[in-house]
Structures are given as structure tokens and as C-alpha cells.
Amino acid sequence: MRTSIATVSLSGPLSEKLTAVAAAGFDGVEIFENDLLAGPLSPEEVRLRCADLGLSIDLYQPFRDFEAVPERLADGLRRAERKFDVMERLGADLLLVCSSVAADAVDDDELAAAHLRLLAERAERRGIRIAYEALAWGRNVSTYDHAWRIVERADHPALGTCLDSFHILSRGSDVKGIADIPGEKIFFLQLADAPLMAMDVLQWSRHYRCFPGQGGFDVAGLVAAAVGAGYAGPLSLEVFNDVFRQAGAASTAVDALRSLLLLEESAALSTPPAPAVPSGFAFAELAAADTEPLRGVLAALGFGRTGRHTSKPVELWEQGEARILLNTGAGDRRTGPELTAVGVESPDPDRAARRAEAMLAPVVPRRRAEGDAPLDAVAAPDGTELFFCRTGRSDHPSWTGDFTGVPQSGSAEPAGIRRIDHIALTQPWHQFDEASLFYRGVLGLEGDDSLDLADPYGLRRSRAVATADGAVRIALNVAPAPGGNDTRLQHIALATDDIVATARRIRERGAGLLPIPANYYDDLDARYALDPQLLATLAACGILYDRDGEGEFFHCYTATVGRVFFELVQRVGGYRGYGAQNAAVRLAAQHTQLHGV
């Protein structure tokens, strides 16, 4: 289906918004009146600009407080004629009319229908149609089925309805009734998702809408109902969001179109390459101008340096199935080591790459020497590179073949680490929702609910995405505000079957684990009444504990080097979480370690 987006969904002046919309690949645009009024371009210039960019102008909006306000009918008709003048100059032929919120609006469907029919008659003479929409906070008309009854009563060919997913789903309306609306009378379909919140619907709408797939609404079900009823117009996004209004228009537009591509797939309207759901982590790559501190940590953790890349300044460190790459030719001395790339084990790397490109993931250009394995990589929204691998398989070149053996370096004795359990990435504040949608869309991961984690300086949002079997888990976090290095920390969680033995071995080798306050263990005893010997062992090793109805979780942390630290985890039973209950303690302890408080 054709795609469109309201200019109110993006930041910046109208000319920049149009450029971003076209560059992302949209077919059309809704012109939000305020964007036109505040800009220097005349309606004719906007029309030409859209034509040059290959964009249709699908809707002009909004027109407010018209129907069933009898004392202001003449004024409403005068306003409408002026809007029609502007629309003719723009080349737009569809006007959105919102249900009245005026205090003097009359609760009279017959009167509302008569007024809308009068408006439609005037619009038809100008080659314009009217799409009537029920605002969720409309004074007398607040549901889509009520709006449709008024349109049906008005009975004019130039009058139809606009279905808006936020207004419909925020009120909990049943979308089954959409089947009763003839498809040709659904003039427009506006789409937005939103997190499920208990708050005033007007404030909810103006500040917290998001793109489909980033919230809790069943937008795909609504789209399927509208298309099933015969709707054949564009899928158009109308999102009011404080974060989007401050983020760059170009990246937001790409995120927006990706959401529509995934929505079309969910509603069975398109068939992009299916996700090649990964089966595990192949590697995590750390880049540092000075890698000696990381080498020391890896050696203490029981990793051994097993290879060096044949053409790049990259070392391979391994323990069990956990592989860490150290890139000595990159990194920022000011911030120290950082996590720059993640490799995932893919059942079909070629299909994974095609899926990623279909979901608008930018391909990472690679300098490949003769004989290097053909690894495909795309960039996540925060710049982290994502590689699709098949390690040690005969049916696909293995990236490990690019590494030659070197004399064993580091610990000769493993510490019990088996594999990478999860990766945690702190996102720029304006890309949190985009990142969640990216990993779900590109890798086919499933998203958990968003959480707020207590931090010494505010709240951090966190959301995990993972495969159904937990083989790949990625925790996405956003710091409370832009700030120092500790607000952008990343970490690699390593799985062990005996965290106590692993922690003791690491400490014996001189690696510091993050000190945890005694107060935490007093509270742990109060909450769970653990065996006293186990509690003492946890306290002595700095291990944190959590459990739920499925199992238990033990975890501890190394000291931070640059932007990176390691977490050791042991999962018992079916525990699938990340120890969120302990996040506040960990964050406070890290702040103490980094700042010496």
C-alpha cells in the first residue's frame, strides 16, 4: 500500500521535513497547518517542492470546531472557504475535519450531519472531499462508530470518515465495527501507537504517541479491519511525540517508514524476506586505543588470546563459546574502550542481510582483504555494527578463518564461562524506541515491557529484546539525561554454571569485582530468607540475587574500563529476566566506583 506521514510527526521547518520524508522513501505527506503557517514557502512553492520530491499531498489538516456549533456556523463556513483556497494552491483535495470540542457544541446528530453535508456541498464545488474524524476527547462525538453514523446520515459523496488508530484504540473501541463501514467511505487512515498508560487521553495523545510497533496498541488489527472493509488509500502516520519533535527529521523518517513496513507485514499486506532468527552470539567486538586494561580483565576472566586477524588489527579471545574481539586500531582515548560490533549466529546470513536491507538498515561498508570471509553487516540506530555469522560451519565461510593462531596469551585456566548470555547497550535518549523496533524488525526478536530503573540521578528506561528461547538477548537502556561517560555504559554478560566458583577464580587473579553494600544483603535476607551460608557467600563475592516463579538469577560485575564492563550471570530454572530489581544497587555502586564518592 502507499505510505504517508503527517509533517507534525517530524522536527524542523517544513522544507526539511519534506526532504526527510522523501529521502526515507514515503509516497506522500499530510500537511499539518501549523507547519505551513510558520514557514516561508507559499502553498504554491510547497506544492512544487513536493512534486520535485515525488511526494503526493494526501491530506490537509486539521479543521476544528465546525459541526453542531450553530451560533458559529456562518463563521465556520467562511473559515472553510479560506481553507479551500489554500488547498487549491497546495493541490490538496482532502481536508480533515475533527469532531468539535467547543463548549458550545450541541449534542445533536441531526444538526451535526446537516452542517457536515453543507460543508461537503461547498467542498465538492471546489473538487475537495471532507474526512470527518472522531477525536477521543470530542465533546459529543468521541468514537469512530458515532462519527460514521453522522457521516452516513449526512449522505453526501464528498463526505467520508477518517479512522485514527490512537483515537480508536485509546478508548478501547472494538475495531470489528469497521467492517460495517463501506470501504469507499473510509477516506483516510491515520496510524499511531502508544505505550499503555493511565492518564488524560488528550495529554496522552499530544506527548506519547509513537510509531506502530513501539507501543502497546494492536495497530495491525485495526489496519487489517480497515483493509478488509475495502479501504484502499495510504497508510499514514500521525504521531505527536516530544522526543520525535527534538530528534533529527531524517532518522525519525526512516524509523517511521520501517514501522510501516513491519506493520504491513504484521497485517499480511506485504511479504518481505522473513527474519533469520539468530541462534546465539558469535562475538562481541570491543574497540580501544589502549587495549592493555581490557587484556588484563579478559585474562582474569579466564579468556585466552587464540588468534590475530590476518589483515586487521583485531585479536580473538575465547573461552567456551564466548568470543571477544579486541580492535586495537579504533577507539577514542578520551572515552576508553567501547562496544562497537556484535556478531550473531544466523541460520541464513544471506537472508538475514536481505531482511535487514528490506527493513531500511544501512549496510556497513567493509574493507575486505583477499581471502577474508564474506561477512555482511548493518548499522543499528546507535551506530553499533551487527554482523550475520555462521561460525565453524561447512555450509558457510566462517569468520574465524580470518584469524591465525598465536601463542596462548592470558589465563591458561578457564574460569567457567560458557557463552555470552546477553549484551546491554545504552542508547542515545532520542533513539530508544527506534532501537527496540530495529532489533525486533531486523532480527525477529520479541520485546519485553519497558521498565524504569532507579539511578542516583533519575530514572533510566530499559527494554529487553530476545529470541523466544533466550539464545540472543539484548538489553536496551537509555540514561536519564545526556552527561558523562557513566551515562553511556555498555556491557557484556557472560554465562557460567557456577558463579561462586567463577567469581572466586577471578578475584584470585587480581580482578576487582564491583563492591556491593552490606545494606543490600540485609534487605536480601529480609525479602527472601536465604540460607545464611548462601547469603554470606553472596556477600563475600559481591553477587546479587533475584528470583521469580520460574527460577533464580545470580549475577555480579567487573569494574568498568572506559565505557565497558562485564557481568557474570548464572540462570537457574526458567528465569528469563535480567535482575532488574538490583539495577539501582548496581548503578549506585558503579557511580561510586567511577567517581570515588
Coordinates of C-alpha atoms in Angstrom, one line a residue:
M1 CA 0.0 0.0 0.0
R2 CA 1.0 3.6 -0.4
T3 CA 2.7 5.2 2.6
S4 CA 2.3 8.7 4.0
I5 CA 3.2 10.7 7.1
A6 CA 1.9 13.9 8.8
T7 CA 4.5 16.6 8.9
V8 CA 3.7 17.1 12.6
S9 CA 5.5 13.8 13.2
L10 CA 8.9 15.2 12.5
S11 CA 11.0 18.1 13.8
G12 CA 12.3 21.1 11.9
P13 CA 10.9 23.5 9.3
L14 CA 8.6 22.2 6.6
S15 CA 11.2 22.2 3.9
E16 CA 13.5 19.9 5.9
K17 CA 10.6 17.7 6.9
L18 CA 9.6 17.2 3.2
T19 CA 13.2 16.4 2.3
A20 CA 13.5 13.8 5.1
V21 CA 10.1 12.2 4.2
A22 CA 11.1 11.8 0.5
A23 CA 14.6 10.5 1.4
A24 CA 13.2 7.8 3.7
G25 CA 11.0 6.5 0.8
F26 CA 7.5 7.7 1.7
D27 CA 5.0 8.1 -1.2
G28 CA 3.0 11.0 0.3
V29 CA 2.6 13.5 3.1
E30 CA -0.1 15.1 5.2
I31 CA 0.5 18.9 5.5
F32 CA -0.2 20.0 9.1
E33 CA -1.5 23.5 9.0
N34 CA 0.9 24.9 11.6
D35 CA 3.9 23.8 9.5
L36 CA 2.6 25.7 6.5
L37 CA 1.7 28.8 8.5
A38 CA 5.1 29.0 10.3
G39 CA 7.2 28.6 7.1
P40 CA 8.4 31.0 4.4
L41 CA 7.2 28.8 1.5
S42 CA 4.0 29.7 -0.2
P43 CA 1.4 27.0 -0.8
E44 CA 2.4 27.0 -4.5
E45 CA 6.1 26.5 -3.5
V46 CA 5.2 23.7 -1.2
R47 CA 3.2 22.1 -4.0
L48 CA 6.2 22.3 -6.4
R49 CA 8.6 21.1 -3.7
C50 CA 6.5 18.0 -3.1
A51 CA 6.2 17.4 -6.8
D52 CA 10.0 17.7 -7.2
L53 CA 10.5 15.2 -4.4
G54 CA 7.9 12.8 -5.7
L55 CA 5.5 13.3 -2.8
S56 CA 1.8 13.5 -3.1
I57 CA -0.1 15.8 -0.7
D58 CA -2.6 13.3 0.7
L59 CA -4.4 15.4 3.3
Y60 CA -4.5 19.0 4.7
Q61 CA -5.3 19.2 8.4
P62 CA -6.9 20.0 10.8
F63 CA -10.2 21.9 10.6
R64 CA -11.7 22.2 14.0
D65 CA -15.0 23.0 15.8
F66 CA -17.3 23.2 12.8
E67 CA -20.2 20.8 13.1
A68 CA -23.0 21.3 15.6
V69 CA -21.9 24.7 16.8
P70 CA -25.0 26.6 15.4
E71 CA -24.0 30.1 16.7
R72 CA -20.8 29.9 14.7
L73 CA -22.0 28.2 11.5
A74 CA -21.5 31.3 9.3
D75 CA -18.0 31.8 10.7
G76 CA -17.2 28.2 10.2
L77 CA -18.2 28.3 6.5
R78 CA -16.2 31.4 6.0
R79 CA -13.1 29.7 7.5
A80 CA -13.7 26.6 5.4
E81 CA -13.8 28.6 2.2
R82 CA -10.4 30.2 3.1
K83 CA -9.0 26.7 3.8
F84 CA -10.3 25.5 0.4
D85 CA -8.4 28.4 -1.2
V86 CA -5.2 27.3 0.5
M87 CA -5.8 23.7 -0.5
E88 CA -6.3 24.6 -4.2
R89 CA -3.0 26.4 -4.1
L90 CA -1.4 23.3 -2.5
G91 CA -3.0 20.9 -4.8
A92 CA -4.6 19.0 -1.9
D93 CA -8.1 17.6 -2.3
L94 CA -8.8 16.1 1.1
L95 CA -9.5 18.1 4.3
L96 CA -9.5 16.5 7.8
V97 CA -12.4 17.8 10.0
C98 CA -12.1 16.9 13.7
S99 CA -15.2 16.4 15.9
S100 CA -15.9 19.5 17.9
V101 CA -14.5 20.1 21.3
A102 CA -16.1 23.6 21.7
A103 CA -18.0 24.2 24.9
D104 CA -21.0 25.5 22.9
A105 CA -21.2 22.4 20.6
V106 CA -24.7 20.9 20.6
D107 CA -25.3 17.2 21.2
D108 CA -27.5 16.7 18.1
D109 CA -26.5 14.2 15.5
E110 CA -29.1 15.5 13.0
L111 CA -27.7 19.0 13.3
A112 CA -24.1 17.7 13.0
A113 CA -25.0 15.8 9.9
A114 CA -26.7 18.8 8.3
H115 CA -23.7 21.0 9.0
L116 CA -21.2 18.5 7.6
R117 CA -23.4 18.0 4.5
L118 CA -23.4 21.7 3.9
L119 CA -19.6 21.7 4.2
A120 CA -19.3 18.8 1.8
E121 CA -21.5 20.5 -0.8
R122 CA -19.2 23.6 -0.7
A123 CA -16.1 21.4 -0.8
E124 CA -17.4 19.4 -3.8
R125 CA -17.8 22.5 -5.8
R126 CA -14.0 23.1 -5.3
G127 CA -13.0 19.5 -6.1
I128 CA -12.4 18.8 -2.4
R129 CA -13.6 16.0 -0.1
I130 CA -14.1 16.0 3.7
A131 CA -12.8 13.3 6.1
Y132 CA -14.6 13.5 9.4
E133 CA -12.7 12.2 12.4
A134 CA -13.9 11.5 16.0
L135 CA -11.4 12.9 18.5
A136 CA -11.1 10.7 21.6
W137 CA -11.8 13.8 23.7
G138 CA -14.6 15.2 21.4
R139 CA -17.3 17.0 23.3
N140 CA -20.2 15.0 21.9
V141 CA -18.6 12.7 19.2
S142 CA -15.6 10.7 20.5
T143 CA -15.9 7.3 18.9
Y144 CA -15.4 6.2 15.3
D145 CA -18.7 4.4 15.1
H146 CA -20.6 7.6 16.2
A147 CA -18.7 9.7 13.6
W148 CA -19.6 7.1 11.0
R149 CA -23.3 7.3 11.9
I150 CA -23.3 11.1 11.4
V151 CA -21.5 10.7 8.0
E152 CA -24.0 8.1 7.0
R153 CA -26.9 10.4 8.0
A154 CA -25.4 13.3 6.1
D155 CA -25.2 11.1 2.9
H156 CA -23.0 13.1 0.6
P157 CA -20.4 11.7 -1.8
A158 CA -17.8 14.3 -0.8
L159 CA -18.1 13.3 2.9
G160 CA -16.4 10.3 4.4
T161 CA -14.7 9.3 7.6
C162 CA -11.1 9.3 8.8
L163 CA -10.1 6.4 11.1
D164 CA -7.3 7.3 13.6
S165 CA -5.8 4.3 15.4
F166 CA -5.0 6.4 18.5
H167 CA -8.4 7.8 18.9
I168 CA -10.0 4.4 18.4
L169 CA -7.6 2.2 20.5
S170 CA -7.0 4.6 23.3
R171 CA -10.7 4.4 24.1
G172 CA -10.7 0.6 23.9
S173 CA -13.2 0.6 21.0
D174 CA -13.8 -2.6 19.2
V175 CA -12.4 -2.5 15.7
K176 CA -14.9 -5.1 14.5
G177 CA -17.4 -2.3 13.8
I178 CA -15.1 -1.0 11.0
A179 CA -16.4 -3.9 8.8
D180 CA -19.8 -2.0 8.8
I181 CA -18.3 1.0 7.0
P182 CA -18.2 0.8 3.2
G183 CA -14.5 0.9 2.1
E184 CA -15.1 3.8 -0.2
K185 CA -16.4 5.9 2.7
I186 CA -13.2 5.4 4.7
F187 CA -11.5 8.4 3.1
F188 CA -8.3 8.2 5.2
L189 CA -6.5 6.1 7.8
Q190 CA -4.1 7.7 10.3
L191 CA -1.9 5.5 12.4
A192 CA -0.1 5.8 15.7
D193 CA 0.8 3.5 18.5
A194 CA 1.3 4.5 22.2
P195 CA 2.5 2.9 25.4
L196 CA -0.3 1.7 27.6
M197 CA -0.7 4.5 30.2
A198 CA -3.4 5.6 32.7
M199 CA -3.6 9.3 32.1
D200 CA -5.7 12.0 30.5
V201 CA -6.3 11.0 26.9
L202 CA -5.5 14.4 25.5
Q203 CA -2.1 14.6 27.1
W204 CA -1.5 11.0 26.2
S205 CA -2.2 11.8 22.6
R206 CA -0.1 15.0 22.4
H207 CA 3.0 13.8 24.1
Y208 CA 3.3 10.0 24.0
R209 CA 2.2 8.7 20.6
C210 CA 4.8 6.6 18.8
F211 CA 5.2 4.7 15.6
P212 CA 3.4 1.3 15.2
G213 CA 5.2 -1.5 17.0
Q214 CA 6.7 0.8 19.6
G215 CA 3.7 0.9 21.9
G216 CA 1.0 -1.4 23.2
F217 CA -1.8 -1.0 20.7
D218 CA -3.0 -3.6 18.2
V219 CA -2.5 -1.3 15.3
A220 CA -2.1 -4.2 12.9
G221 CA -5.5 -5.5 13.8
L222 CA -7.1 -2.1 13.1
V223 CA -5.3 -1.9 9.7
A224 CA -6.4 -5.4 8.8
A225 CA -10.0 -4.4 9.7
A226 CA -9.9 -1.2 7.5
V227 CA -8.4 -3.0 4.6
G228 CA -10.9 -5.8 5.0
A229 CA -13.6 -3.3 4.8
G230 CA -12.3 -2.1 1.4
Y231 CA -10.0 0.8 2.4
A232 CA -7.5 1.4 -0.5
G233 CA -5.9 4.7 0.5
P234 CA -2.5 5.2 2.1
L235 CA -1.3 4.1 5.4
S236 CA -0.4 7.4 7.1
L237 CA 1.4 8.1 10.3
E238 CA 0.3 10.9 12.6
V239 CA 2.4 11.0 15.7
F240 CA 2.7 13.6 18.4
N241 CA 5.8 12.9 20.5
D242 CA 8.1 15.1 22.5
V243 CA 11.2 13.1 21.6
F244 CA 10.5 13.0 17.9
R245 CA 10.0 16.7 17.9
Q246 CA 13.6 17.1 19.1
A247 CA 15.3 14.4 17.1
G248 CA 16.7 14.7 13.6
A249 CA 14.0 14.6 10.9
A250 CA 16.0 12.3 8.7
S251 CA 16.5 9.4 11.2
T252 CA 12.9 9.8 12.5
A253 CA 11.5 9.5 9.0
V254 CA 13.5 6.3 8.4
D255 CA 12.2 4.9 11.7
A256 CA 8.7 5.8 10.7
L257 CA 8.8 4.1 7.4
R258 CA 10.4 1.0 9.0
S259 CA 7.4 0.9 11.4
L260 CA 5.0 0.9 8.4
L261 CA 6.9 -1.9 6.7
L262 CA 6.7 -4.0 9.8
L263 CA 3.0 -3.1 10.2
E264 CA 2.2 -4.2 6.6
E265 CA 4.0 -7.5 7.3
S266 CA 2.0 -8.0 10.6
A267 CA -1.3 -7.2 8.8
A268 CA -0.4 -9.6 6.0
L269 CA -0.3 -6.8 3.4
S270 CA 3.3 -7.5 2.3
T271 CA 5.9 -10.3 2.4
P272 CA 9.4 -9.0 2.9
P273 CA 12.2 -11.6 3.5
A274 CA 11.3 -13.4 6.7
P275 CA 13.6 -12.8 9.7
A276 CA 16.5 -15.3 10.0
V277 CA 16.1 -15.5 13.8
P278 CA 19.6 -15.9 15.3
S279 CA 20.6 -18.9 17.5
G280 CA 23.2 -17.2 19.6
F281 CA 26.1 -14.7 19.8
A282 CA 29.1 -15.2 17.5
F283 CA 31.2 -12.5 19.1
A284 CA 31.2 -9.1 20.7
E285 CA 33.8 -6.6 19.5
L286 CA 35.5 -4.0 21.8
A287 CA 37.5 -1.2 20.3
A288 CA 40.1 0.7 22.3
A289 CA 43.1 2.9 21.5
D290 CA 44.8 1.3 24.6
T291 CA 43.8 -2.3 25.0
E292 CA 46.1 -3.3 27.9
P293 CA 43.4 -2.7 30.6
L294 CA 41.0 -4.9 28.6
R295 CA 43.6 -7.6 28.1
G296 CA 44.1 -7.7 31.9
V297 CA 40.4 -8.1 32.5
L298 CA 39.9 -10.8 29.9
A299 CA 42.8 -12.7 31.2
A300 CA 41.4 -12.6 34.8
L301 CA 38.1 -13.7 33.4
G302 CA 39.8 -16.8 32.0
F303 CA 39.9 -15.9 28.4
G304 CA 42.8 -16.8 26.2
R305 CA 44.0 -14.9 23.1
T306 CA 43.7 -17.5 20.4
G307 CA 44.1 -15.6 17.1
R308 CA 45.0 -12.4 15.3
H309 CA 43.2 -11.2 12.2
T310 CA 45.3 -11.7 9.0
S311 CA 44.7 -8.2 7.7
K312 CA 43.2 -6.1 10.5
P313 CA 44.5 -5.0 14.0
V314 CA 42.0 -7.3 15.7
E315 CA 42.6 -10.0 18.3
L316 CA 40.4 -13.0 19.1
W317 CA 39.9 -14.0 22.7
E318 CA 37.9 -17.1 23.6
Q319 CA 36.5 -19.1 26.5
G320 CA 34.0 -21.9 25.8
E321 CA 31.6 -20.5 23.2
A322 CA 32.2 -16.9 24.4
R323 CA 34.3 -14.9 21.9
I324 CA 35.5 -11.3 22.3
L325 CA 37.3 -9.4 19.6
L326 CA 39.7 -6.6 20.6
N327 CA 40.1 -4.0 17.9
T328 CA 43.4 -2.2 18.6
G329 CA 43.0 0.1 15.6
A330 CA 40.0 2.0 16.8
G331 CA 38.5 3.6 19.9
D332 CA 38.6 7.0 21.5
R333 CA 41.3 7.7 24.1
R334 CA 39.0 10.2 25.8
T335 CA 36.2 7.7 26.5
G336 CA 38.3 4.5 26.6
P337 CA 37.1 1.0 25.3
E338 CA 33.6 0.7 23.9
L339 CA 31.5 -2.0 22.4
T340 CA 31.3 -1.3 18.6
A341 CA 30.1 -4.5 17.0
V342 CA 28.1 -7.7 17.7
G343 CA 28.0 -10.8 15.7
V344 CA 25.0 -13.1 15.8
E345 CA 24.8 -16.7 14.7
S346 CA 22.4 -16.8 11.8
P347 CA 20.8 -19.8 10.2
D348 CA 20.9 -18.0 6.9
P349 CA 23.3 -15.0 6.8
D350 CA 22.3 -14.1 3.2
R351 CA 18.6 -13.9 4.1
A352 CA 19.4 -12.1 7.3
A353 CA 21.2 -9.4 5.2
R354 CA 18.3 -9.2 2.8
R355 CA 15.8 -8.8 5.6
A356 CA 17.9 -6.1 7.2
E357 CA 18.1 -4.1 4.0
A358 CA 14.3 -4.5 3.5
M359 CA 13.9 -3.0 6.9
L360 CA 16.0 0.0 5.9
A361 CA 19.0 -1.0 8.0
P362 CA 22.1 0.8 6.5
V363 CA 24.7 -1.6 5.1
V364 CA 28.1 -1.1 6.7
P365 CA 30.9 -0.7 4.0
R366 CA 33.7 -3.1 4.8
R367 CA 37.4 -3.1 3.8
R368 CA 37.8 -6.8 2.8
A369 CA 41.2 -8.3 2.0
E370 CA 41.5 -11.1 -0.4
G371 CA 40.6 -14.3 1.4
D372 CA 38.5 -12.6 4.1
A373 CA 35.2 -14.3 4.9
P374 CA 32.3 -12.5 3.3
L375 CA 30.6 -11.1 6.4
D376 CA 27.5 -8.9 5.9
A377 CA 26.9 -6.1 8.4
V378 CA 24.4 -3.4 9.0
A379 CA 24.4 -0.5 11.4
A380 CA 21.9 -0.2 14.3
P381 CA 20.5 3.2 15.2
D382 CA 23.2 3.9 17.7
G383 CA 26.0 3.0 15.2
T384 CA 26.7 -0.5 16.7
E385 CA 27.6 -2.8 13.8
L386 CA 25.6 -6.0 13.5
F387 CA 27.2 -9.0 11.7
F388 CA 25.5 -12.1 10.5
C389 CA 27.7 -15.2 11.0
R390 CA 27.8 -19.0 10.8
T391 CA 30.7 -19.9 13.0
G392 CA 32.6 -23.1 12.2
R393 CA 30.1 -24.5 9.7
S394 CA 30.9 -26.2 6.4
D395 CA 28.0 -24.7 4.6
H396 CA 29.1 -21.1 5.0
P397 CA 32.5 -19.4 5.3
S398 CA 33.4 -19.0 9.0
W399 CA 34.7 -15.6 10.1
T400 CA 37.1 -17.4 12.5
G401 CA 39.1 -18.5 9.4
D402 CA 40.3 -14.9 9.1
F403 CA 42.3 -15.3 12.4
T404 CA 45.6 -17.1 12.6
G405 CA 46.8 -18.8 15.7
V406 CA 49.0 -17.0 18.2
P407 CA 50.9 -18.3 21.2
Q408 CA 48.5 -18.6 24.1
S409 CA 48.2 -15.4 26.0
G410 CA 46.1 -14.7 29.1
S411 CA 44.9 -17.2 31.6
A412 CA 45.8 -20.8 30.9
E413 CA 42.9 -21.9 33.0
P414 CA 39.3 -21.0 32.1
A415 CA 37.1 -19.6 34.8
G416 CA 33.9 -21.5 33.9
I417 CA 32.5 -19.0 31.4
R418 CA 30.4 -20.8 28.7
R419 CA 29.0 -18.2 26.4
I420 CA 27.6 -14.7 26.0
D421 CA 24.3 -14.5 27.9
H422 CA 23.3 -11.0 26.8
I423 CA 24.5 -7.7 25.5
A424 CA 23.4 -4.4 27.1
L425 CA 23.6 -1.2 25.0
T426 CA 22.9 2.3 26.3
Q427 CA 21.1 4.2 23.6
P428 CA 21.0 7.9 22.8
W429 CA 17.9 9.3 24.5
H430 CA 16.1 10.0 21.3
Q431 CA 16.7 6.5 19.7
F432 CA 15.4 4.2 22.4
D433 CA 12.1 3.3 20.8
E434 CA 13.8 3.2 17.3
A435 CA 16.4 0.7 18.6
S436 CA 13.7 -1.6 20.0
L437 CA 11.8 -1.6 16.7
F438 CA 15.1 -2.1 14.8
Y439 CA 16.2 -5.2 16.6
R440 CA 12.7 -6.7 16.5
G441 CA 12.2 -5.9 12.9
V442 CA 15.7 -6.9 11.6
L443 CA 16.4 -9.9 13.8
G444 CA 12.9 -11.0 14.6
L445 CA 13.4 -10.6 18.4
E446 CA 10.5 -10.3 20.8
G447 CA 10.2 -7.3 23.0
D448 CA 9.6 -7.2 26.8
D449 CA 7.8 -4.4 28.5
S450 CA 9.6 -1.2 29.0
L451 CA 10.9 -0.7 32.6
D452 CA 12.0 2.4 34.6
L453 CA 15.2 1.7 36.6
A454 CA 16.2 3.9 39.5
D455 CA 19.5 5.7 39.0
P456 CA 21.3 8.0 41.5
Y457 CA 20.3 10.9 39.2
G458 CA 16.9 9.9 37.9
L459 CA 15.3 7.1 36.1
R460 CA 16.7 5.0 33.2
R461 CA 14.3 3.4 30.7
S462 CA 15.2 -0.2 29.8
R463 CA 13.7 -2.7 27.4
A464 CA 15.0 -6.1 26.5
V465 CA 14.5 -7.8 23.2
A466 CA 15.2 -11.5 22.8
T467 CA 14.6 -14.7 20.9
A468 CA 11.9 -16.9 22.2
D469 CA 14.4 -19.4 23.6
G470 CA 16.6 -16.7 25.1
A471 CA 19.6 -17.7 22.9
V472 CA 20.0 -14.0 22.0
R473 CA 19.2 -11.3 24.5
I474 CA 19.8 -7.6 24.1
A475 CA 19.0 -5.1 26.8
L476 CA 18.5 -1.6 25.6
N477 CA 18.8 1.2 28.1
V478 CA 18.7 5.0 28.0
A479 CA 20.4 7.2 30.6
P480 CA 18.3 9.8 32.5
A481 CA 20.0 12.7 30.6
P482 CA 22.9 13.4 28.4
G483 CA 26.0 13.6 30.5
G484 CA 29.3 11.9 31.5
N485 CA 30.8 8.7 30.4
D486 CA 28.9 6.7 33.0
T487 CA 25.6 7.6 31.4
R488 CA 26.5 5.7 28.3
L489 CA 27.9 2.4 29.7
Q490 CA 27.7 -0.8 27.7
H491 CA 28.3 -4.3 29.0
I492 CA 28.6 -7.9 28.0
A493 CA 27.0 -10.6 30.3
L494 CA 28.8 -13.9 30.4
A495 CA 27.1 -17.1 31.4
T496 CA 28.5 -19.5 33.9
D497 CA 27.2 -22.7 35.6
D498 CA 28.8 -21.9 38.9
I499 CA 29.0 -18.2 39.6
V500 CA 30.6 -18.5 43.0
A501 CA 33.5 -20.6 41.7
T502 CA 33.9 -18.2 38.8
A503 CA 33.9 -15.1 41.0
R504 CA 36.4 -16.7 43.3
R505 CA 38.8 -17.6 40.5
I506 CA 38.5 -14.0 39.1
R507 CA 39.3 -12.5 42.5
E508 CA 42.2 -14.8 43.0
R509 CA 43.7 -13.5 39.7
G510 CA 43.5 -9.9 41.0
A511 CA 40.5 -8.6 39.0
G512 CA 38.2 -6.4 41.0
L513 CA 34.5 -7.1 41.1
L514 CA 32.1 -4.3 41.9
P515 CA 31.7 -3.9 45.6
I516 CA 28.1 -4.2 46.8
P517 CA 27.0 -2.5 50.0
A518 CA 26.2 -4.7 53.1
N519 CA 22.8 -3.0 53.3
Y520 CA 21.8 -4.8 50.1
Y521 CA 22.4 -8.2 51.7
D522 CA 20.5 -7.2 54.8
D523 CA 17.5 -6.4 52.6
L524 CA 18.0 -9.6 50.6
D525 CA 17.8 -11.6 53.7
A526 CA 14.5 -9.8 54.6
R527 CA 13.0 -10.4 51.2
Y528 CA 13.9 -14.0 50.5
A529 CA 15.1 -15.5 53.8
L530 CA 18.0 -17.2 52.1
D531 CA 20.1 -19.9 53.7
P532 CA 22.6 -18.0 55.9
Q533 CA 25.6 -19.7 54.4
L534 CA 24.4 -18.9 50.9
L535 CA 23.8 -15.3 51.9
A536 CA 27.3 -15.0 53.4
T537 CA 28.8 -16.4 50.3
L538 CA 26.9 -14.0 48.0
A539 CA 28.0 -11.1 50.2
A540 CA 31.7 -12.2 50.2
C541 CA 31.7 -12.5 46.4
G542 CA 29.6 -9.4 45.7
I543 CA 27.0 -11.5 43.9
L544 CA 23.4 -10.1 43.6
Y545 CA 20.3 -12.3 43.6
D546 CA 16.8 -12.3 42.1
R547 CA 14.1 -14.9 41.6
D548 CA 10.7 -15.3 40.2
G549 CA 8.1 -18.1 39.8
E550 CA 10.3 -19.7 37.1
G551 CA 13.7 -19.8 38.6
E552 CA 16.7 -17.9 40.2
F553 CA 19.3 -15.4 38.9
F554 CA 22.8 -14.8 40.3
H555 CA 24.9 -12.0 38.9
C556 CA 28.0 -9.8 39.6
Y557 CA 30.0 -7.2 37.8
T558 CA 33.6 -6.3 37.0
A559 CA 35.0 -2.8 37.4
T560 CA 34.3 -0.5 34.5
V561 CA 37.0 0.1 31.9
G562 CA 36.2 3.1 29.7
R563 CA 32.5 2.6 28.7
V564 CA 32.6 -1.2 29.2
F565 CA 32.2 -3.7 32.0
F566 CA 31.4 -7.4 32.2
E567 CA 28.6 -9.1 34.0
L568 CA 28.8 -12.7 35.2
V569 CA 25.4 -14.5 35.3
Q570 CA 24.0 -17.8 36.4
R571 CA 20.4 -18.7 35.5
V572 CA 18.7 -21.5 37.4
G573 CA 15.5 -23.0 36.2
G574 CA 13.4 -20.9 33.7
Y575 CA 14.4 -17.4 34.9
R576 CA 14.3 -15.1 31.8
G577 CA 14.9 -11.7 33.3
Y578 CA 17.9 -9.6 33.9
G579 CA 17.8 -8.8 37.7
A580 CA 16.0 -5.5 37.2
Q581 CA 15.3 -5.4 41.0
N582 CA 19.0 -5.0 41.5
A583 CA 19.7 -2.3 38.9
A584 CA 19.5 0.6 41.4
V585 CA 22.2 -1.0 43.6
R586 CA 24.4 -1.7 40.7
L587 CA 24.1 1.8 39.2
A588 CA 24.8 3.4 42.5
A589 CA 27.9 1.1 43.1
Q590 CA 29.2 1.9 39.6
H591 CA 28.8 5.6 40.2
T592 CA 30.8 5.3 43.5
Q593 CA 33.5 3.3 41.6
L594 CA 33.7 5.8 38.7
H595 CA 33.6 9.0 40.8
G596 CA 35.1 7.9 44.1
V597 CA 32.1 9.1 46.1

